[in-house]
Each structure stands twice: as structure tokens, then as C-alpha cells.
Short mmCIF file of C-alpha atoms and ligand atoms in Angstrom, two decimals:
data_model
loop_
_atom_site.label_atom_id
_atom_site.label_comp_id
_atom_site.label_asym_id
_atom_site.label_seq_id
_atom_site.Cartn_x
_atom_site.Cartn_y
_atom_site.Cartn_z
CA UNK A 1 25.99 14.65 -9.59
CA UNK A 2 24.98 17.79 -11.45
CA UNK A 3 22.17 19.56 -9.62
CA UNK A 4 19.15 20.31 -11.76
CA UNK A 5 17.62 22.61 -9.14
CA UNK A 6 16.64 26.01 -10.58
CA UNK A 7 15.38 29.01 -8.61
CA UNK A 8 11.78 29.43 -9.75
CA UNK A 9 12.06 32.75 -11.57
CA UNK A 10 10.05 33.64 -14.69
CA UNK A 11 12.70 32.24 -17.07
CA UNK A 12 12.87 28.93 -15.22
CA UNK A 13 9.06 28.66 -15.15
CA UNK A 14 8.88 29.24 -18.92
CA UNK A 15 11.61 26.65 -19.41
CA UNK A 16 9.69 24.22 -17.18
CA UNK A 17 6.52 24.72 -19.27
CA UNK A 18 8.55 23.93 -22.38
CA UNK A 19 9.95 20.75 -20.81
CA UNK A 20 6.42 19.65 -19.88
CA UNK A 21 5.29 20.18 -23.49
CA UNK A 22 8.20 17.96 -24.59
CA UNK A 23 6.98 15.16 -22.33
CA UNK A 24 9.71 15.69 -19.72
CA UNK A 25 9.46 15.60 -15.91
CA UNK A 26 9.54 18.76 -13.78
CA UNK A 27 9.44 18.80 -9.97
CA UNK A 28 7.19 21.59 -8.79
CA UNK A 29 6.71 23.29 -5.44
CA UNK A 30 3.19 23.29 -4.03
CA UNK A 31 1.98 24.46 -0.63
CA UNK A 32 1.72 20.83 0.58
CA UNK A 33 4.77 18.93 -0.73
CA UNK A 34 6.84 18.98 -3.94
CA UNK A 35 5.20 17.16 -6.86
CA UNK A 36 6.79 15.22 -9.72
CA UNK A 37 5.00 16.76 -12.67
CA UNK A 38 4.29 15.69 -16.24
CA UNK A 39 1.78 16.61 -18.96
CA UNK A 40 -1.36 14.78 -17.81
CA UNK A 41 -2.60 14.34 -21.38
CA UNK A 42 0.64 12.68 -22.55
CA UNK A 43 0.62 8.95 -21.64
CA UNK A 44 4.35 8.50 -22.35
CA UNK A 45 5.24 11.40 -20.04
CA UNK A 46 2.95 10.03 -17.35
CA UNK A 47 4.63 6.61 -17.61
CA UNK A 48 7.94 8.34 -16.86
CA UNK A 49 6.54 9.48 -13.51
CA UNK A 50 5.85 5.88 -12.51
CA UNK A 51 9.29 4.77 -13.68
CA UNK A 52 11.08 7.57 -11.79
CA UNK A 53 9.22 6.88 -8.54
CA UNK A 54 9.24 3.10 -8.81
CA UNK A 55 5.49 3.31 -8.30
CA UNK A 56 3.14 0.53 -9.51
CA UNK A 57 1.23 1.59 -12.63
CA UNK A 58 -2.18 1.00 -11.01
CA UNK A 59 -1.71 3.72 -8.37
CA UNK A 60 -3.58 6.78 -9.65
CA UNK A 61 -2.07 10.28 -9.79
CA UNK A 62 -3.44 13.69 -8.83
CA UNK A 63 -3.91 16.13 -11.73
CA UNK A 64 -3.19 19.77 -10.89
CA UNK A 65 -5.32 22.33 -12.70
CA UNK A 66 -5.14 26.16 -12.79
CA UNK A 67 -8.66 26.89 -11.50
CA UNK A 68 -12.09 25.39 -10.97
CA UNK A 69 -13.20 26.46 -14.45
CA UNK A 70 -10.88 23.72 -15.77
CA UNK A 71 -12.83 21.01 -13.91
CA UNK A 72 -14.99 20.25 -16.94
CA UNK A 73 -11.89 19.41 -19.02
CA UNK A 74 -11.09 16.57 -16.65
CA UNK A 75 -14.32 15.36 -15.02
CA UNK A 76 -17.93 14.61 -15.94
CA UNK A 77 -21.16 14.49 -13.88
CA UNK A 78 -19.59 17.03 -11.52
CA UNK A 79 -21.83 17.40 -8.47
CA UNK A 80 -22.74 20.82 -7.06
CA UNK A 81 -20.83 19.86 -3.90
CA UNK A 82 -17.57 19.80 -5.88
CA UNK A 83 -18.09 23.43 -6.91
CA UNK A 84 -18.95 24.40 -3.35
CA UNK A 85 -15.78 22.81 -1.96
CA UNK A 86 -13.69 24.26 -4.79
CA UNK A 87 -15.12 27.71 -4.14
CA UNK A 88 -14.26 27.49 -0.48
CA UNK A 89 -10.88 25.68 -0.52
CA UNK A 90 -9.19 26.22 -3.92
CA UNK A 91 -6.48 27.07 -4.45
CA UNK A 92 -5.57 24.92 -1.48
CA UNK A 93 -4.69 21.54 0.02
CA UNK A 94 -7.87 19.72 -1.02
CA UNK A 95 -8.06 17.04 -3.72
CA UNK A 96 -11.44 16.03 -5.14
CA UNK A 97 -12.08 12.63 -6.68
CA UNK A 98 -14.68 12.82 -9.47
CA UNK A 99 -15.83 10.75 -12.45
CA UNK A 100 -13.21 11.07 -15.15
CA UNK A 101 -13.65 12.73 -18.53
CA UNK A 102 -13.30 10.20 -21.37
CA UNK A 103 -10.31 12.16 -22.79
CA UNK A 104 -8.18 11.57 -19.68
CA UNK A 105 -5.60 8.86 -20.38
CA UNK A 106 -6.02 5.71 -18.28
CA UNK A 107 -2.31 5.94 -17.38
CA UNK A 108 -3.11 8.94 -15.16
CA UNK A 109 -5.93 7.27 -13.26
CA UNK A 110 -4.25 3.89 -12.92
CA UNK A 111 -7.05 2.35 -14.97
CA UNK A 112 -9.86 3.79 -12.83
CA UNK A 113 -12.96 5.61 -14.01
CA UNK A 114 -12.39 8.39 -11.48
CA UNK A 115 -9.85 11.21 -11.36
CA UNK A 116 -8.23 13.15 -8.51
CA UNK A 117 -8.02 16.93 -9.10
CA UNK A 118 -6.67 19.90 -7.22
CA UNK A 119 -5.69 23.57 -7.63
CA UNK A 120 -2.48 24.07 -5.64
CA UNK A 121 -2.01 27.22 -3.58
CA UNK A 122 1.52 28.14 -4.61
CA UNK A 123 2.44 31.07 -6.87
CA UNK A 124 5.07 29.04 -8.76
CA UNK A 125 2.73 26.10 -9.39
CA UNK A 126 -0.08 28.45 -10.49
CA UNK A 127 2.19 30.46 -12.81
CA UNK A 128 3.51 27.24 -14.32
CA UNK A 129 -0.03 25.90 -14.84
CA UNK A 130 -0.95 29.12 -16.69
CA UNK A 131 2.24 29.06 -18.78
CA UNK A 132 1.81 25.38 -19.62
CA UNK A 133 -1.89 25.71 -20.33
CA UNK A 134 -2.86 22.14 -19.42
CA UNK A 135 -3.16 19.81 -16.44
CA UNK A 136 -0.06 18.62 -14.61
CA UNK A 137 -0.15 15.09 -13.22
CA UNK A 138 2.00 15.11 -10.10
CA UNK A 139 2.38 12.66 -7.25
CA UNK A 140 4.68 13.60 -4.38
CA UNK A 141 8.25 13.76 -5.74
CA UNK A 142 9.69 10.94 -3.65
CA UNK A 143 10.51 7.33 -4.33
CA UNK A 144 7.56 4.99 -3.76
CA UNK A 145 6.57 4.65 -0.07
CA UNK A 146 9.21 7.10 1.12
CA UNK A 147 9.02 10.44 2.93
CA UNK A 148 7.48 13.23 0.83
CA UNK A 149 9.80 16.13 -0.09
CA UNK A 150 9.10 19.58 1.36
CA UNK A 151 12.21 21.27 -0.08
CA UNK A 152 13.83 21.25 -3.53
CA UNK A 153 16.94 19.56 -2.11
CA UNK A 154 14.80 16.64 -0.86
CA UNK A 155 13.62 16.03 -4.43
CA UNK A 156 17.21 15.98 -5.66
CA UNK A 157 18.02 13.47 -2.90
CA UNK A 158 15.06 11.26 -3.81
CA UNK A 159 15.11 11.37 -7.59
CA UNK A 160 18.44 12.86 -8.69
CA UNK A 161 18.70 13.16 -12.45
CA UNK A 162 15.53 11.12 -13.06
CA UNK A 163 13.78 14.50 -13.09
CA UNK A 164 14.64 16.97 -15.85
CA UNK A 165 14.24 20.10 -13.75
CA UNK A 166 13.50 20.88 -10.11
CA UNK A 167 11.84 24.28 -9.65
CA UNK A 168 12.94 25.64 -6.29
CA UNK A 169 10.06 27.54 -4.71
CA UNK A 170 11.34 27.32 -1.14
CA UNK A 171 10.08 25.18 1.75
CA UNK A 172 6.44 24.03 1.55
CA UNK A 173 4.21 25.93 3.97
CA UNK A 174 1.68 23.18 4.75
CA UNK A 175 4.13 20.27 4.76
CA UNK A 176 1.48 17.50 4.67
CA UNK A 177 -0.10 16.09 1.50
CA UNK A 178 -3.56 17.35 0.54
CA UNK A 179 -6.76 16.03 2.02
CA UNK A 180 -8.58 13.76 -0.46
CA UNK A 181 -12.39 13.75 -0.64
CA UNK A 182 -14.17 11.33 -2.94
CA UNK A 183 -17.30 12.81 -4.53
CA UNK A 184 -17.68 10.17 -7.23
CA UNK A 185 -20.00 7.89 -5.26
CA UNK A 186 -23.30 8.16 -3.41
CA UNK A 187 -21.80 9.54 -0.19
CA UNK A 188 -18.80 11.86 0.16
CA UNK A 189 -15.82 9.99 1.60
CA UNK A 190 -12.65 11.12 3.31
CA UNK A 191 -9.87 9.12 1.63
CA UNK A 192 -6.87 10.94 3.12
CA UNK A 193 -6.90 13.46 5.97
CA UNK A 194 -4.82 16.64 5.66
CA UNK A 195 -4.55 20.14 7.01
CA UNK A 196 -8.18 21.04 6.35
CA UNK A 197 -10.34 19.50 9.03
CA UNK A 198 -13.18 17.08 8.45
CA UNK A 199 -15.52 19.53 10.19
CA UNK A 200 -14.65 22.34 7.76
CA UNK A 201 -15.63 20.07 4.85
CA UNK A 202 -18.81 18.86 6.55
CA UNK A 203 -19.75 22.45 7.20
CA UNK A 204 -19.76 23.13 3.45
CA UNK A 205 -21.31 19.80 2.44
CA UNK A 206 -23.99 19.96 5.18
CA UNK A 207 -23.54 16.23 5.59
CA UNK A 208 -21.13 13.87 7.34
CA UNK A 209 -18.09 12.51 5.57
CA UNK A 210 -17.80 8.75 5.41
CA UNK A 211 -14.46 7.48 6.62
CA UNK A 212 -14.04 4.09 4.99
CA UNK A 213 -12.35 1.64 7.35
CA UNK A 214 -10.95 -0.56 4.70
CA UNK A 215 -11.04 0.52 1.14
CA UNK A 216 -9.34 -1.06 -1.79
CA UNK A 217 -5.67 -0.14 -1.69
CA UNK A 218 -5.92 0.72 -5.27
CA UNK A 219 -8.44 3.47 -4.55
CA UNK A 220 -6.02 5.52 -2.51
CA UNK A 221 -2.65 3.86 -2.05
CA UNK A 222 -1.71 6.59 0.44
CA UNK A 223 -4.05 4.62 2.70
CA UNK A 224 -1.91 1.51 2.61
CA UNK A 225 -0.30 0.44 5.83
CA UNK A 226 3.24 1.55 5.13
CA UNK A 227 4.00 4.84 3.47
CA UNK A 228 5.89 8.03 4.12
CA UNK A 229 8.50 5.85 5.84
CA UNK A 230 12.11 6.45 6.84
CA UNK A 231 14.50 3.57 6.02
CA UNK A 232 15.61 3.57 9.65
CA UNK A 233 13.41 1.54 12.02
CA UNK A 234 10.90 4.00 13.47
CA UNK A 235 8.62 3.49 16.46
CA UNK A 236 5.63 5.56 17.57
CA UNK A 237 5.26 5.81 21.35
CA UNK A 238 3.65 7.83 24.09
CA UNK A 239 5.73 9.89 26.48
CA UNK A 240 5.34 7.18 29.15
CA UNK A 241 6.51 4.51 26.71
CA UNK A 242 9.52 6.61 25.79
CA UNK A 243 10.51 6.63 29.42
CA UNK A 244 10.10 2.85 29.66
CA UNK A 245 12.39 2.37 26.69
CA UNK A 246 15.00 4.64 28.18
CA UNK A 247 14.88 3.41 31.75
CA UNK A 248 14.16 -0.25 31.24
CA UNK A 249 17.46 -1.54 29.91
CA UNK A 250 20.82 -0.81 28.45
CA UNK A 251 19.45 -0.69 24.92
CA UNK A 252 20.27 2.96 24.52
CA UNK A 253 23.93 2.35 25.31
CA UNK A 254 24.34 -0.23 22.59
CA UNK A 255 22.31 1.41 19.90
CA UNK A 256 22.14 4.87 18.46
CA UNK A 257 18.72 6.37 18.96
CA UNK A 258 17.11 9.57 17.80
CA UNK A 259 13.89 11.09 19.08
CA UNK A 260 11.26 13.39 17.60
CA UNK A 261 9.09 14.57 20.48
CA UNK A 262 7.63 17.48 22.36
CA UNK A 263 10.47 17.28 24.92
CA UNK A 264 10.07 16.17 28.53
CA UNK A 265 11.91 15.37 31.70
CA UNK A 266 13.69 12.28 30.41
CA UNK A 267 17.40 12.92 30.04
CA UNK A 268 17.75 13.96 26.42
CA UNK A 269 21.51 13.29 26.33
CA UNK A 270 20.64 9.60 25.92
CA UNK A 271 19.68 10.40 22.39
CA UNK A 272 22.18 10.77 19.64
CA UNK A 273 19.66 13.08 17.93
CA UNK A 274 17.10 15.06 19.87
CA UNK A 275 14.46 17.01 17.94
CA UNK A 276 11.87 18.94 19.91
CA UNK A 277 8.76 19.62 17.80
CA UNK A 278 6.38 22.58 18.05
CA UNK A 279 3.08 21.89 19.85
CA UNK A 280 1.00 23.78 17.30
CA UNK A 281 -0.31 21.62 14.46
CA UNK A 282 0.54 23.79 11.47
CA UNK A 283 4.12 24.34 12.61
CA UNK A 284 4.48 20.64 13.42
CA UNK A 285 3.23 19.63 9.96
CA UNK A 286 5.52 22.11 8.23
CA UNK A 287 8.59 20.56 9.89
CA UNK A 288 7.64 16.90 10.17
CA UNK A 289 9.04 15.47 6.93
CA UNK A 290 12.28 17.44 6.93
CA UNK A 291 12.96 16.41 10.53
CA UNK A 292 12.18 12.75 9.84
CA UNK A 293 14.50 12.96 6.85
CA UNK A 294 17.23 14.46 9.03
CA UNK A 295 16.88 11.62 11.54
CA UNK A 296 16.89 9.08 8.72
CA UNK A 297 20.25 10.43 7.52
CA UNK A 298 21.86 10.41 10.95
CA UNK A 299 23.02 6.78 10.86
CA UNK A 300 20.72 5.79 13.75
CA UNK A 301 19.61 2.30 14.72
CA UNK A 302 16.20 3.44 15.87
CA UNK A 303 14.01 6.54 15.64
CA UNK A 304 11.45 7.12 18.40
CA UNK A 305 8.52 9.41 17.64
CA UNK A 306 6.27 10.73 20.38
CA UNK A 307 2.58 10.28 19.59
CA UNK A 308 0.86 13.67 19.17
CA UNK A 309 -2.58 14.19 20.75
CA UNK A 310 -5.15 11.83 19.21
CA UNK A 311 -7.70 14.51 18.42
CA UNK A 312 -9.58 15.36 15.21
CA UNK A 313 -7.23 18.27 14.41
CA UNK A 314 -4.17 16.02 14.53
CA UNK A 315 -5.81 13.34 12.36
CA UNK A 316 -3.71 14.11 9.25
CA UNK A 317 -0.44 14.03 11.16
CA UNK A 318 -1.35 10.91 13.12
CA UNK A 319 -2.35 9.21 9.86
CA UNK A 320 1.10 9.84 8.34
CA UNK A 321 2.96 8.91 11.52
CA UNK A 322 1.05 5.65 11.86
CA UNK A 323 2.10 4.70 8.35
CA UNK A 324 5.72 5.74 8.82
CA UNK A 325 6.21 3.80 12.05
CA UNK A 326 5.61 0.63 14.01
CA UNK A 327 3.58 0.96 17.22
CA UNK A 328 5.36 0.64 20.54
CA UNK A 329 5.08 -2.91 21.76
CA UNK A 330 4.39 -3.34 25.48
CA UNK A 331 6.81 -6.27 25.47
CA UNK A 332 9.54 -4.16 23.96
CA UNK A 333 12.55 -5.20 26.00
CA UNK A 334 15.02 -3.40 23.85
CA UNK A 335 15.63 -6.62 22.00
CA UNK A 336 17.25 -6.30 18.66
CA UNK A 337 14.78 -8.81 17.28
CA UNK A 338 12.13 -6.19 17.72
CA UNK A 339 14.12 -3.81 15.63
CA UNK A 340 14.40 -6.45 12.96
CA UNK A 341 10.63 -6.83 13.03
CA UNK A 342 10.37 -3.15 12.42
CA UNK A 343 12.59 -3.46 9.42
CA UNK A 344 10.23 -6.01 7.90
CA UNK A 345 7.36 -3.66 8.51
CA UNK A 346 8.96 -1.14 6.18
CA UNK A 347 8.46 -1.17 2.44
CA UNK A 348 10.65 -4.16 1.46
CA UNK A 349 11.46 -3.27 -2.13
CA UNK A 350 12.77 0.12 -1.08
CA UNK A 351 14.64 -0.88 2.03
CA UNK A 352 16.34 -3.89 0.47
CA UNK A 353 19.01 -5.10 2.81
CA UNK A 354 18.81 -2.47 5.51
CA UNK A 355 21.55 -1.73 7.96
CA UNK A 356 20.14 -4.25 10.41
CA UNK A 357 21.35 -7.18 8.36
O1 TXA B 401 -0.59 17.36 -1.64
C1 TXA B 401 -0.66 16.48 -2.49
O2 TXA B 401 -1.70 15.84 -2.71
C2 TXA B 401 0.61 16.18 -3.29
C3 TXA B 401 0.94 17.42 -4.13
C4 TXA B 401 2.10 17.21 -5.05
O3 TXA B 401 -0.20 17.83 -4.82
N1 TXA B 401 0.44 15.02 -4.11
C5 TXA B 401 0.38 13.76 -3.61
O4 TXA B 401 0.30 12.80 -4.57
O5 TXA B 401 0.41 13.52 -2.42
P1 TXA B 401 0.48 11.22 -4.31
O6 TXA B 401 0.45 10.55 -5.64
O7 TXA B 401 1.69 10.99 -3.51
O8 TXA B 401 -0.81 10.83 -3.60
C6 TXA B 401 -1.97 10.86 -4.37
C7 TXA B 401 -3.05 10.13 -3.67
C8 TXA B 401 -2.78 8.66 -3.63
O9 TXA B 401 -3.09 8.16 -2.34
C9 TXA B 401 -3.75 8.16 -4.66
O10 TXA B 401 -4.17 6.87 -4.43
C10 TXA B 401 -4.90 9.13 -4.53
O11 TXA B 401 -4.25 10.34 -4.39
N2 TXA B 401 -5.69 9.13 -5.75
C11 TXA B 401 -5.34 9.56 -6.96
N3 TXA B 401 -6.33 9.35 -7.86
C12 TXA B 401 -7.32 8.76 -7.19
C13 TXA B 401 -8.59 8.26 -7.55
N4 TXA B 401 -9.05 8.32 -8.80
N5 TXA B 401 -9.34 7.71 -6.59
C14 TXA B 401 -8.90 7.64 -5.33
N6 TXA B 401 -7.69 8.07 -4.91
C15 TXA B 401 -6.92 8.61 -5.84
MG1 MG B 402 2.97 10.31 -2.12
#
């Protein structure tokens, strides 16, 4: 397959702006993950995003804008708190949900009266936004429910020639999708945790963020149960549980296993793939998706992921891991039926007939 990856130099950025004006799709680097971009004011272009990802049309997209001055082109009744957060965190990994401007096509917002907006902190994305001169609607550039791309090559793997150009701006520095804060209602809500901590936001807002326990899927599909998932069965377990799995039976001799962990005393040669993760959050986040992707490509029967600390700072990472995995089951006897259960837990339309059948 011909690669449509282009190093993001000035010429390529100008070319990308032209493609966007023609209603085409351009994958763009941001500091969080790569986005699949289209002209947010062009409904036909926006529909192409949904088709390329295989994403249901009622799942709203994030619109990327060049600066906070552009907010009024996209939103109405903008509260003072939005400007305060924008002042403090933009450009950066924070998405604000506001009441939508009547000119915003319904295709972008999945039929909702609100819109998600962010100014990305990446020189290529910012230069492209200036050159293009409009808003760029861009969800993560992966197939629906799958692992988000943090390198240009991941986008090519996910979407191939469904995207007209992939601007290569290197590996994403944050590695986790933006935090989403909803300011369109009475109380500010945290819809998706990210690198910025809840406390940092509350410090600016001078009020607590609501964390809705169950909100309509449609509001923020990233909150659905399965997302960001490898196609290989993936289990989240504590260090003690990892040891149980390894010591309890002969499972590891019959099945190929890979592990993503902080490393410990358990004999690591039992694993076909052994990835030791950094213990610092930012470094962990930066590597997480590319390492999960690597494990997913290794022809394994099972991926084991060690649960990071369950503290406020790790909330964003734990959120993604919970959605990408099945929890360790105390009755896990290494039975293959369990693994089959895990398969069903994964996004069925993507997995199709997985290797466990
Ligand atoms: O870091 C990011 O946010 C990346 C980069 C490319 O900017 N984008 C990203 O987009 O993660 P996506 O589509 O994969 O996730 C967007 C999330 C979804 O969970 C969606 O439901 C939520 O934003 N969202 C979009 N519009 C919304 C709205 N009006 N109300 C509530 N949630 C919304
Ligand atoms: Mg996504």
C-alpha cells in the first residue's frame, strides 16, 4: 500500500490546508494523540470522518480551533469560566463542552446542541489551523473503539488510504486523549479525565467538578465501557494477581502471554513479551498506546496489564486501561473459557471472528 505519510514541513502543511478546503481528510499530530481532521463547517467532509472510522453518526466530534478568540465562532452563551480555563490551559490537552453556535453543522455535534472545542498544543496543528483559517473537526485517528494513534505510522495502520494525507509530526508527547470538561450545564462536569488533574481545574473554577457516574453514552462515547481496546484479550490485574496467574497452573505453557507492568520478582521469561513501564505518570502515558499496540501485534493469546496506583493523578490512565481490558477474575483458573469471555467483552463489530474462534 502506498504510504501517504508526509513529514510535516511548510509545504506539506500548506498542501494539507488545501486538502481540508477541498473537503478531504488529513491526519494531524497533536500533543495528545493523532486526530483525523476535516473542515468542521463542511458536512460532507465531516461525514467522511465517520465513514473512515466506522464511528456511529451520533457520536460527537471535537473541533480544534487556533486560539480562544475563535470560541465565539463556535459557541454561544460562553461562561466566564470557559475563558478562565482557556487562559490557563490552552493551547493544551483540555476540551471544553459549550452550547453550540447555530452555524455549526449538526453532523459535527452528532445532533447535540453542545460542541466540544480545544486548542491543541502542537506546532504543526497550530500552523495548519492558521493556514486553513477555520476549525478542524478531529476525533482520534483510529478505527472505532480501537487504540488511539500516537505516531504517524499508527494512523497508517489504522486507516490506510482512507485518509488523504498523514502529517508526520513525530510521537505525541502527552499520549493520552484530552481531558473533557462540560461547561454547558449548571455545574461543571468532568466527562473524560486526562493529563491535567481534576484539582488543577477546580483550582481555576473555585468549585468542585461533578463526576457523573452514569451519563448518556451519547454525551461522551469515550465513557462507554469498551474503548481504546486491543483486539487481543487483555486483562487488568494487580501484581499479586499476576503472580497467581503465573504460579497457579500450566496456562502460561499452553498460551502465549505478554505483560505490560512495572516489573517484579516473578520470572519474566514466562512471558513471550515483557514490557516494563516507567513509574512516572507522564512517561507512562506517553508510551502506553504504542506499547499496547506492540503487544496487540505480537500474536499473543492474552495480554496482562498491571494496575497502576489508583490515585487521583493516575485517573486518566486508569480510565483508559479499565476500558481497554477485562478485570482479573478471582476464579480465573487459566481456563480458556475465560479468555473467550474476554473476547466478547471487546467491541464485537471490530473484533469480528477473533483468533480465539
Ligand atoms: O485529545 C483529544 O481529545 C483527541 C485529539 C485528536 O484532539 N481527540 C479525541 O477525539 O480524543 P475523540 O472523538 O476520539 O473523542 C472525543 C470525545 C468523545 O468521547 C466525545 O463523545 C466527546 O469528545 N464529545 C465530543 N463532543 C461532545 C459534546 N458535545 N458533548 C459531550 N462530549 C462530547
Ligand atoms: Mg477516540
